[in-house]
Tab-separated table of N, CA and C and ligand atoms in Angstrom:
chain	number	residue	atom	x	y	z
A	1	MET	N	10.573	-6.369	13.612
A	1	MET	CA	9.805	-7.433	14.238
A	1	MET	C	9.766	-8.643	13.300
A	2	TRP	N	10.091	-9.815	13.825
A	2	TRP	CA	10.028	-11.052	13.041
A	2	TRP	C	8.883	-11.891	13.563
A	3	ILE	N	8.100	-12.450	12.656
A	3	ILE	CA	7.057	-13.380	13.102
A	3	ILE	C	7.127	-14.642	12.257
A	4	GLY	N	6.683	-15.727	12.849
A	4	GLY	CA	6.622	-16.964	12.094
A	4	GLY	C	5.497	-16.918	11.085
A	5	THR	N	5.712	-17.523	9.940
A	5	THR	CA	4.646	-17.616	8.939
A	5	THR	C	4.499	-19.068	8.532
A	6	ARG	N	3.316	-19.408	8.044
A	6	ARG	CA	3.076	-20.737	7.509
A	6	ARG	C	2.352	-20.568	6.192
A	7	ARG	N	2.860	-21.158	5.153
A	7	ARG	CA	2.147	-21.080	3.888
A	7	ARG	C	2.118	-22.454	3.240
A	8	GLN	N	1.086	-22.621	2.445
A	8	GLN	CA	0.898	-23.921	1.803
A	8	GLN	C	1.564	-23.907	0.448
A	9	PHE	N	2.354	-24.930	0.156
A	9	PHE	CA	3.055	-25.005	-1.116
A	9	PHE	C	2.973	-26.430	-1.603
A	10	ASN	N	2.227	-26.659	-2.686
A	10	ASN	CA	2.011	-28.009	-3.207
A	10	ASN	C	1.571	-28.975	-2.106
A	11	GLY	N	0.691	-28.498	-1.241
A	11	GLY	CA	0.146	-29.369	-0.213
A	11	GLY	C	0.983	-29.451	1.048
A	12	LEU	N	2.185	-28.884	1.012
A	12	LEU	CA	3.025	-28.903	2.201
A	12	LEU	C	2.875	-27.580	2.949
A	13	ILE	N	2.883	-27.660	4.261
A	13	ILE	CA	2.898	-26.442	5.064
A	13	ILE	C	4.351	-26.077	5.323
A	14	ILE	N	4.751	-24.925	4.841
A	14	ILE	CA	6.128	-24.481	4.991
A	14	ILE	C	6.175	-23.424	6.089
A	15	GLY	N	6.990	-23.618	7.068
A	15	GLY	CA	7.175	-22.617	8.112
A	15	GLY	C	8.324	-21.710	7.733
A	16	GLY	N	8.230	-20.451	8.102
A	16	GLY	CA	9.325	-19.541	7.797
A	16	GLY	C	9.236	-18.309	8.653
A	17	LEU	N	10.142	-17.377	8.402
A	17	LEU	CA	10.133	-16.116	9.133
A	17	LEU	C	9.934	-14.976	8.160
A	18	ALA	N	9.101	-14.053	8.530
A	18	ALA	CA	8.912	-12.861	7.710
A	18	ALA	C	9.242	-11.644	8.561
A	19	MET	N	9.981	-10.692	7.994
A	19	MET	CA	10.268	-9.467	8.723
A	19	MET	C	9.086	-8.523	8.539
A	20	MET	N	8.464	-8.166	9.667
A	20	MET	CA	7.252	-7.364	9.643
A	20	MET	C	7.577	-5.904	9.964
A	21	ILE	N	6.882	-4.994	9.266
A	21	ILE	CA	6.996	-3.566	9.578
A	21	ILE	C	5.996	-3.227	10.681
A	22	THR	N	4.774	-3.742	10.499
A	22	THR	CA	3.741	-3.642	11.536
A	22	THR	C	3.176	-5.046	11.716
A	23	LYS	N	2.174	-5.180	12.559
A	23	LYS	CA	1.619	-6.499	12.848
A	23	LYS	C	1.217	-7.243	11.578
A	24	ASN	N	0.621	-6.551	10.608
A	24	ASN	CA	0.056	-7.225	9.439
A	24	ASN	C	0.765	-6.961	8.118
A	25	PHE	N	1.818	-6.118	8.115
A	25	PHE	CA	2.460	-5.781	6.841
A	25	PHE	C	3.961	-6.072	6.902
A	26	SER	N	4.412	-6.881	5.934
A	26	SER	CA	5.809	-7.310	5.916
A	26	SER	C	6.652	-6.400	5.023
A	27	VAL	N	7.952	-6.433	5.258
A	27	VAL	CA	8.900	-5.708	4.404
A	27	VAL	C	8.731	-6.150	2.958
A	28	ASN	N	8.599	-7.469	2.761
A	28	ASN	CA	8.537	-7.995	1.398
A	28	ASN	C	7.368	-7.458	0.589
A	29	GLU	N	6.209	-7.313	1.213
A	29	GLU	CA	5.057	-6.873	0.430
A	29	GLU	C	5.062	-5.374	0.175
A	30	MET	N	5.875	-4.619	0.917
A	30	MET	CA	5.908	-3.165	0.734
A	30	MET	C	7.071	-2.723	-0.167
A	31	LYS	N	8.074	-3.577	-0.374
A	31	LYS	CA	9.292	-3.109	-1.049
A	31	LYS	C	9.109	-2.967	-2.564
A	32	CYS	N	10.054	-2.292	-3.189
A	32	CYS	CA	10.010	-2.057	-4.638
A	32	CYS	C	10.040	-3.379	-5.397
A	33	HIS	N	9.223	-3.464	-6.446
A	33	HIS	CA	9.104	-4.705	-7.213
A	33	HIS	C	10.228	-4.909	-8.236
A	34	CYS	N	11.090	-3.914	-8.419
A	34	CYS	CA	12.092	-4.027	-9.494
A	34	CYS	C	13.294	-4.869	-9.099
A	35	GLY	N	13.398	-5.193	-7.797
A	35	GLY	CA	14.537	-5.995	-7.358
A	35	GLY	C	15.680	-5.173	-6.801
A	36	CYS	N	15.501	-3.854	-6.717
A	36	CYS	CA	16.585	-2.965	-6.260
A	36	CYS	C	16.817	-3.070	-4.761
A	37	GLY	N	15.805	-3.586	-4.018
A	37	GLY	CA	15.953	-3.709	-2.573
A	37	GLY	C	15.423	-2.519	-1.790
A	38	GLU	N	15.003	-1.461	-2.484
A	38	GLU	CA	14.465	-0.281	-1.768
A	38	GLU	C	13.192	-0.674	-1.015
A	39	ASP	N	13.179	-0.421	0.305
A	39	ASP	CA	12.024	-0.841	1.110
A	39	ASP	C	11.646	0.189	2.172
A	40	SER	N	12.040	1.437	1.952
A	40	SER	CA	11.824	2.457	2.976
A	40	SER	C	10.375	2.965	2.971
A	41	MET	N	9.627	2.574	4.003
A	41	MET	CA	8.258	3.081	4.188
A	41	MET	C	8.243	4.088	5.329
A	42	ASP	N	7.512	5.167	5.159
A	42	ASP	CA	7.312	6.161	6.210
A	42	ASP	C	6.545	5.514	7.369
A	43	MET	N	7.080	5.600	8.582
A	43	MET	CA	6.449	4.880	9.695
A	43	MET	C	5.128	5.510	10.143
A	44	ASP	N	4.975	6.814	9.983
A	44	ASP	CA	3.667	7.415	10.298
A	44	ASP	C	2.609	6.873	9.338
A	45	PHE	N	2.993	6.730	8.055
A	45	PHE	CA	2.053	6.145	7.090
A	45	PHE	C	1.746	4.699	7.460
A	46	MET	N	2.783	3.939	7.859
A	46	MET	CA	2.560	2.525	8.210
A	46	MET	C	1.629	2.383	9.412
A	47	ASP	N	1.759	3.286	10.372
A	47	ASP	CA	0.847	3.235	11.525
A	47	ASP	C	-0.597	3.465	11.075
A	48	ILE	N	-0.772	4.413	10.148
A	48	ILE	CA	-2.114	4.664	9.613
A	48	ILE	C	-2.623	3.433	8.873
A	49	LEU	N	-1.760	2.849	8.032
A	49	LEU	CA	-2.161	1.671	7.264
A	49	LEU	C	-2.567	0.522	8.181
A	50	GLN	N	-1.807	0.330	9.261
A	50	GLN	CA	-2.135	-0.733	10.215
A	50	GLN	C	-3.478	-0.447	10.901
A	51	ASN	N	-3.712	0.807	11.261
A	51	ASN	CA	-4.996	1.157	11.885
A	51	ASN	C	-6.163	0.936	10.924
A	52	ILE	N	-5.934	1.258	9.654
A	52	ILE	CA	-6.967	1.016	8.640
A	52	ILE	C	-7.250	-0.486	8.544
A	53	ARG	N	-6.194	-1.282	8.502
A	53	ARG	CA	-6.322	-2.747	8.445
A	53	ARG	C	-7.161	-3.279	9.605
A	54	GLU	N	-6.925	-2.730	10.794
A	54	GLU	CA	-7.651	-3.218	11.967
A	54	GLU	C	-9.122	-2.801	11.921
A	55	ASP	N	-9.396	-1.594	11.447
A	55	ASP	CA	-10.795	-1.168	11.308
A	55	ASP	C	-11.510	-1.945	10.206
A	56	MET	N	-10.798	-2.253	9.123
A	56	MET	CA	-11.393	-3.032	8.034
A	56	MET	C	-11.699	-4.454	8.493
A	57	ASN	N	-10.877	-4.956	9.431
A	57	ASN	CA	-11.043	-6.302	9.972
A	57	ASN	C	-11.004	-7.371	8.877
A	58	ARG	N	-10.095	-7.159	7.915
A	58	ARG	CA	-9.857	-8.150	6.863
A	58	ARG	C	-8.471	-7.877	6.273
A	59	PRO	N	-7.847	-8.894	5.698
A	59	PRO	CA	-6.525	-8.674	5.086
A	59	PRO	C	-6.598	-7.623	3.979
A	60	LEU	N	-5.535	-6.830	3.850
A	60	LEU	CA	-5.430	-5.866	2.756
A	60	LEU	C	-4.259	-6.285	1.877
A	61	LYS	N	-4.555	-6.581	0.611
A	61	LYS	CA	-3.540	-7.044	-0.320
A	61	LYS	C	-2.896	-5.835	-0.997
A	62	ILE	N	-1.604	-5.641	-0.734
A	62	ILE	CA	-0.871	-4.511	-1.302
A	62	ILE	C	-0.365	-4.886	-2.696
A	63	SER	N	-0.734	-4.110	-3.717
A	63	SER	CA	-0.195	-4.390	-5.051
A	63	SER	C	1.049	-3.566	-5.332
A	64	SER	N	1.201	-2.435	-4.674
A	64	SER	CA	2.388	-1.600	-4.876
A	64	SER	C	2.519	-0.616	-3.732
A	65	ALA	N	3.723	-0.551	-3.158
A	65	ALA	CA	3.956	0.453	-2.113
A	65	ALA	C	5.222	1.229	-2.490
A	66	VAL	N	6.405	0.813	-1.973
A	66	VAL	CA	7.636	1.518	-2.355
A	66	VAL	C	7.946	1.279	-3.832
A	67	ARG	N	8.283	2.356	-4.539
A	67	ARG	CA	8.881	2.249	-5.872
A	67	ARG	C	10.089	3.174	-5.919
A	68	CYS	N	11.258	2.632	-6.246
A	68	CYS	CA	12.415	3.508	-6.433
A	68	CYS	C	12.127	4.437	-7.617
A	69	ALA	N	12.844	5.547	-7.680
A	69	ALA	CA	12.609	6.554	-8.731
A	69	ALA	C	12.709	5.932	-10.117
A	70	ASN	N	13.687	5.056	-10.280
A	70	ASN	CA	13.893	4.414	-11.588
A	70	ASN	C	12.699	3.546	-11.973
A	71	HIS	N	12.240	2.713	-11.040
A	71	HIS	CA	11.105	1.834	-11.326
A	71	HIS	C	9.842	2.650	-11.553
A	72	ASN	N	9.631	3.669	-10.714
A	72	ASN	CA	8.413	4.469	-10.865
A	72	ASN	C	8.360	5.155	-12.229
A	73	SER	N	9.526	5.603	-12.698
A	73	SER	CA	9.536	6.292	-13.992
A	73	SER	C	9.222	5.336	-15.136
A	74	LYS	N	9.406	4.024	-14.900
A	74	LYS	CA	9.077	3.029	-15.932
A	74	LYS	C	7.608	2.621	-15.903
A	75	VAL	N	6.990	2.594	-14.718
A	75	VAL	CA	5.624	2.063	-14.610
A	75	VAL	C	4.563	3.138	-14.425
A	76	SER	N	4.977	4.397	-14.249
A	76	SER	CA	4.006	5.450	-13.961
A	76	SER	C	4.376	6.729	-14.687
A	77	SER	N	3.351	7.459	-15.108
A	77	SER	CA	3.584	8.759	-15.744
A	77	SER	C	4.045	9.800	-14.731
A	78	THR	N	4.015	9.451	-13.439
A	78	THR	CA	4.421	10.418	-12.408
A	78	THR	C	5.940	10.549	-12.296
A	79	GLY	N	6.687	9.709	-13.029
A	79	GLY	CA	8.133	9.898	-13.138
A	79	GLY	C	8.911	9.660	-11.863
A	80	ILE	N	10.029	10.386	-11.710
A	80	ILE	CA	10.956	10.084	-10.614
A	80	ILE	C	10.509	10.658	-9.272
A	81	THR	N	9.435	11.440	-9.255
A	81	THR	CA	8.987	12.026	-7.978
A	81	THR	C	7.556	11.630	-7.639
A	82	GLY	N	7.038	10.569	-8.253
A	82	GLY	CA	5.649	10.170	-8.014
A	82	GLY	C	5.388	9.814	-6.561
A	83	PRO	N	4.100	9.679	-6.199
A	83	PRO	CA	3.726	9.435	-4.801
A	83	PRO	C	4.357	8.180	-4.177
A	84	HIS	N	4.684	7.172	-4.992
A	84	HIS	CA	5.241	5.936	-4.426
A	84	HIS	C	6.743	6.000	-4.160
A	85	VAL	N	7.395	7.038	-4.660
A	85	VAL	CA	8.852	7.169	-4.474
A	85	VAL	C	9.130	7.632	-3.039
A	86	PRO	N	10.097	7.004	-2.352
A	86	PRO	CA	10.379	7.378	-0.964
A	86	PRO	C	10.700	8.864	-0.802
A	87	ARG	N	10.104	9.467	0.230
A	87	ARG	CA	10.442	10.812	0.671
A	87	ARG	C	11.559	10.704	1.709
A	88	THR	N	11.817	11.807	2.417
A	88	THR	CA	12.882	11.819	3.424
A	88	THR	C	12.751	10.652	4.403
A	89	ASP	N	11.523	10.366	4.842
A	89	ASP	CA	11.296	9.298	5.815
A	89	ASP	C	10.661	8.058	5.201
A	90	GLY	N	10.701	7.962	3.875
A	90	GLY	CA	10.164	6.771	3.212
A	90	GLY	C	8.900	7.052	2.421
A	91	THR	N	8.386	5.979	1.816
A	91	THR	CA	7.193	6.095	0.972
A	91	THR	C	5.946	6.291	1.827
A	92	MET	N	5.081	7.177	1.361
A	92	MET	CA	3.844	7.518	2.080
A	92	MET	C	2.635	7.163	1.229
A	93	ALA	N	2.680	6.021	0.526
A	93	ALA	CA	1.596	5.653	-0.381
A	93	ALA	C	1.548	4.145	-0.563
A	94	SER	N	0.347	3.651	-0.817
A	94	SER	CA	0.169	2.236	-1.141
A	94	SER	C	-1.041	2.064	-2.044
A	95	ASP	N	-0.948	1.070	-2.938
A	95	ASP	CA	-2.104	0.639	-3.715
A	95	ASP	C	-2.628	-0.656	-3.096
A	96	ILE	N	-3.940	-0.728	-2.896
A	96	ILE	CA	-4.557	-1.885	-2.238
A	96	ILE	C	-5.549	-2.521	-3.203
A	97	LEU	N	-5.370	-3.808	-3.474
A	97	LEU	CA	-6.294	-4.525	-4.357
A	97	LEU	C	-7.603	-4.744	-3.619
A	98	ILE	N	-8.664	-4.112	-4.113
A	98	ILE	CA	-9.954	-4.191	-3.427
A	98	ILE	C	-11.019	-3.634	-4.368
A	99	SER	N	-12.254	-4.115	-4.234
A	99	SER	CA	-13.308	-3.637	-5.143
A	99	SER	C	-14.666	-3.690	-4.444
A	100	GLY	N	-15.641	-3.119	-5.114
A	100	GLY	CA	-17.025	-3.192	-4.652
A	100	GLY	C	-17.259	-2.519	-3.313
A	101	ALA	N	-18.115	-3.151	-2.493
A	101	ALA	CA	-18.493	-2.564	-1.208
A	101	ALA	C	-17.283	-2.352	-0.312
A	102	ASP	N	-16.325	-3.299	-0.335
A	102	ASP	CA	-15.134	-3.149	0.506
A	102	ASP	C	-14.276	-1.973	0.074
A	103	ALA	N	-14.267	-1.666	-1.232
A	103	ALA	CA	-13.490	-0.518	-1.716
A	103	ALA	C	-14.059	0.779	-1.160
A	104	LEU	N	-15.374	0.884	-1.158
A	104	LEU	CA	-16.016	2.086	-0.603
A	104	LEU	C	-15.777	2.175	0.900
A	105	ARG	N	-15.860	1.019	1.572
A	105	ARG	CA	-15.609	0.987	3.018
A	105	ARG	C	-14.165	1.407	3.318
A	106	LEU	N	-13.236	0.965	2.464
A	106	LEU	CA	-11.833	1.340	2.653
A	106	LEU	C	-11.654	2.857	2.562
A	107	VAL	N	-12.285	3.481	1.577
A	107	VAL	CA	-12.150	4.934	1.430
A	107	VAL	C	-12.688	5.647	2.672
A	108	ASP	N	-13.844	5.216	3.166
A	108	ASP	CA	-14.420	5.824	4.372
A	108	ASP	C	-13.462	5.710	5.553
A	109	ILE	N	-12.947	4.504	5.773
A	109	ILE	CA	-12.089	4.254	6.930
A	109	ILE	C	-10.746	4.967	6.768
A	110	ALA	N	-10.205	4.960	5.552
A	110	ALA	CA	-8.923	5.626	5.295
A	110	ALA	C	-9.020	7.117	5.601
A	111	ARG	N	-10.105	7.749	5.174
A	111	ARG	CA	-10.293	9.176	5.444
A	111	ARG	C	-10.365	9.432	6.945
A	112	LYS	N	-11.034	8.544	7.667
A	112	LYS	CA	-11.157	8.686	9.120
A	112	LYS	C	-9.782	8.666	9.795
A	113	HIS	N	-8.840	7.927	9.192
A	113	HIS	CA	-7.504	7.799	9.785
A	113	HIS	C	-6.503	8.802	9.224
A	114	GLY	N	-6.972	9.764	8.434
A	114	GLY	CA	-6.077	10.838	8.008
A	114	GLY	C	-5.465	10.691	6.624
A	115	ILE	N	-5.896	9.678	5.870
A	115	ILE	CA	-5.447	9.571	4.476
A	115	ILE	C	-5.987	10.777	3.702
A	116	SER	N	-5.080	11.456	2.971
A	116	SER	CA	-5.476	12.708	2.316
A	116	SER	C	-5.446	12.629	0.793
A	117	GLY	N	-4.873	11.555	0.245
A	117	GLY	CA	-4.868	11.349	-1.204
A	117	GLY	C	-5.482	9.995	-1.524
A	118	VAL	N	-6.503	9.999	-2.367
A	118	VAL	CA	-7.195	8.756	-2.714
A	118	VAL	C	-7.298	8.661	-4.231
A	119	GLY	N	-6.764	7.588	-4.799
A	119	GLY	CA	-6.888	7.329	-6.229
A	119	GLY	C	-7.749	6.099	-6.440
A	120	ILE	N	-8.651	6.191	-7.412
A	120	ILE	CA	-9.650	5.140	-7.609
A	120	ILE	C	-9.405	4.440	-8.940
A	121	SER	N	-9.168	3.148	-8.892
A	121	SER	CA	-9.120	2.335	-10.110
A	121	SER	C	-10.129	1.203	-9.928
A	122	GLN	N	-11.336	1.394	-10.472
A	122	GLN	CA	-12.447	0.465	-10.205
A	122	GLN	C	-13.161	0.091	-11.494
A	123	ARG	N	-12.371	-0.112	-12.546
A	123	ARG	CA	-12.928	-0.595	-13.813
A	123	ARG	C	-12.271	-1.921	-14.157
A	124	GLY	N	-12.944	-2.695	-14.999
A	124	GLY	CA	-12.366	-3.953	-15.466
A	124	GLY	C	-12.499	-5.053	-14.426
A	125	PRO	N	-11.703	-6.123	-14.574
A	125	PRO	CA	-11.824	-7.295	-13.691
A	125	PRO	C	-11.670	-6.908	-12.213
A	126	HIS	N	-12.567	-7.437	-11.379
A	126	HIS	CA	-12.536	-7.078	-9.958
A	126	HIS	C	-11.195	-7.380	-9.309
A	127	ALA	N	-10.532	-8.468	-9.734
A	127	ALA	CA	-9.278	-8.869	-9.098
A	127	ALA	C	-8.161	-7.854	-9.325
A	128	LYS	N	-8.313	-7.011	-10.327
A	128	LYS	CA	-7.266	-6.023	-10.623
A	128	LYS	C	-7.618	-4.617	-10.141
A	129	ARG	N	-8.826	-4.460	-9.598
A	129	ARG	CA	-9.228	-3.124	-9.143
A	129	ARG	C	-8.475	-2.760	-7.861
A	130	PHE	N	-8.170	-1.469	-7.720
A	130	PHE	CA	-7.438	-1.063	-6.514
A	130	PHE	C	-7.818	0.343	-6.082
A	131	ILE	N	-7.448	0.638	-4.841
A	131	ILE	CA	-7.543	1.983	-4.284
A	131	ILE	C	-6.139	2.407	-3.879
A	132	HIS	N	-5.718	3.580	-4.342
A	132	HIS	CA	-4.450	4.172	-3.911
A	132	HIS	C	-4.734	5.068	-2.714
A	133	ILE	N	-3.900	4.959	-1.677
A	133	ILE	CA	-4.008	5.878	-0.539
A	133	ILE	C	-2.645	6.480	-0.257
A	134	ASP	N	-2.621	7.759	0.127
A	134	ASP	CA	-1.350	8.367	0.526
A	134	ASP	C	-1.575	9.514	1.502
A	135	THR	N	-0.458	9.975	2.067
A	135	THR	CA	-0.489	11.100	3.014
A	135	THR	C	0.475	12.189	2.575
A	136	LEU	N	0.712	12.280	1.259
A	136	LEU	CA	1.620	13.312	0.781
A	136	LEU	C	1.030	14.699	1.007
A	137	SER	N	1.902	15.677	1.037
A	137	SER	CA	1.472	17.070	1.032
A	137	SER	C	2.679	17.914	0.664
A	138	ASP	N	2.782	18.253	-0.608
A	138	ASP	CA	3.869	19.126	-1.052
A	138	ASP	C	3.391	19.891	-2.284
A	139	ASP	N	4.259	20.734	-2.820
A	139	ASP	CA	3.831	21.606	-3.932
A	139	ASP	C	3.312	20.807	-5.119
A	140	LYS	N	3.931	19.646	-5.370
A	140	LYS	CA	3.524	18.836	-6.514
A	140	LYS	C	2.348	17.928	-6.204
A	141	HIS	N	2.085	17.722	-4.907
A	141	HIS	CA	1.033	16.801	-4.490
A	141	HIS	C	0.133	17.467	-3.458
A	142	PRO	N	-0.644	18.493	-3.883
A	142	PRO	CA	-1.536	19.158	-2.920
A	142	PRO	C	-2.606	18.190	-2.424
A	143	ARG	N	-2.866	18.239	-1.133
A	143	ARG	CA	-3.863	17.384	-0.505
A	143	ARG	C	-4.788	18.225	0.352
A	144	PRO	N	-6.036	17.802	0.631
A	144	PRO	CA	-6.637	16.538	0.216
A	144	PRO	C	-7.068	16.566	-1.255
A	145	THR	N	-7.066	15.380	-1.855
A	145	THR	CA	-7.536	15.269	-3.225
A	145	THR	C	-7.937	13.832	-3.537
A	146	MET	N	-8.654	13.684	-4.634
A	146	MET	CA	-9.059	12.365	-5.115
A	146	MET	C	-8.953	12.357	-6.634
A	147	TRP	N	-8.556	11.235	-7.193
A	147	TRP	CA	-8.495	11.117	-8.657
A	147	TRP	C	-8.861	9.715	-9.076
A	148	SER	N	-9.089	9.551	-10.383
A	148	SER	CA	-9.319	8.208	-10.920
A	148	SER	C	-8.270	7.934	-11.984
A	149	TYR	N	-8.076	6.655	-12.318
A	149	TYR	CA	-7.050	6.263	-13.300
A	149	TYR	C	-7.704	5.964	-14.640
B	1	LIG	ZN1	13.398	-0.383	-7.485
């Protein structure tokens, strides 16, 4: 799905096209940050994420979703099989920048929509705080569970 976007750049409104996975989440914001081009998200997870977004009734800023095995092994102790690495049908995890009352509301709503893994990073500057959500379930990632960073 392609939708028109408008963003402000040095006072100019720039029109463009963004390839969307769901109504509110684009390929660009979900793909691996290393530049490899890996962008495979699990569509069942994306449907859940979109439903969470609609219940939250506010934008959700994704700080990390897909990570290729190589990138994940550089940025996470979870190595080449961490929760952000694509499974058979894509990545089933996202980190969302959020804090305070909205962070607690996100956890409540995420659980209601079937999120089974919740990681909490709620220390330090509010702008860097995040909640990890995922729907993994395998020998290395037993669910439901919750952890902190
Ligand atoms: Zn990568």
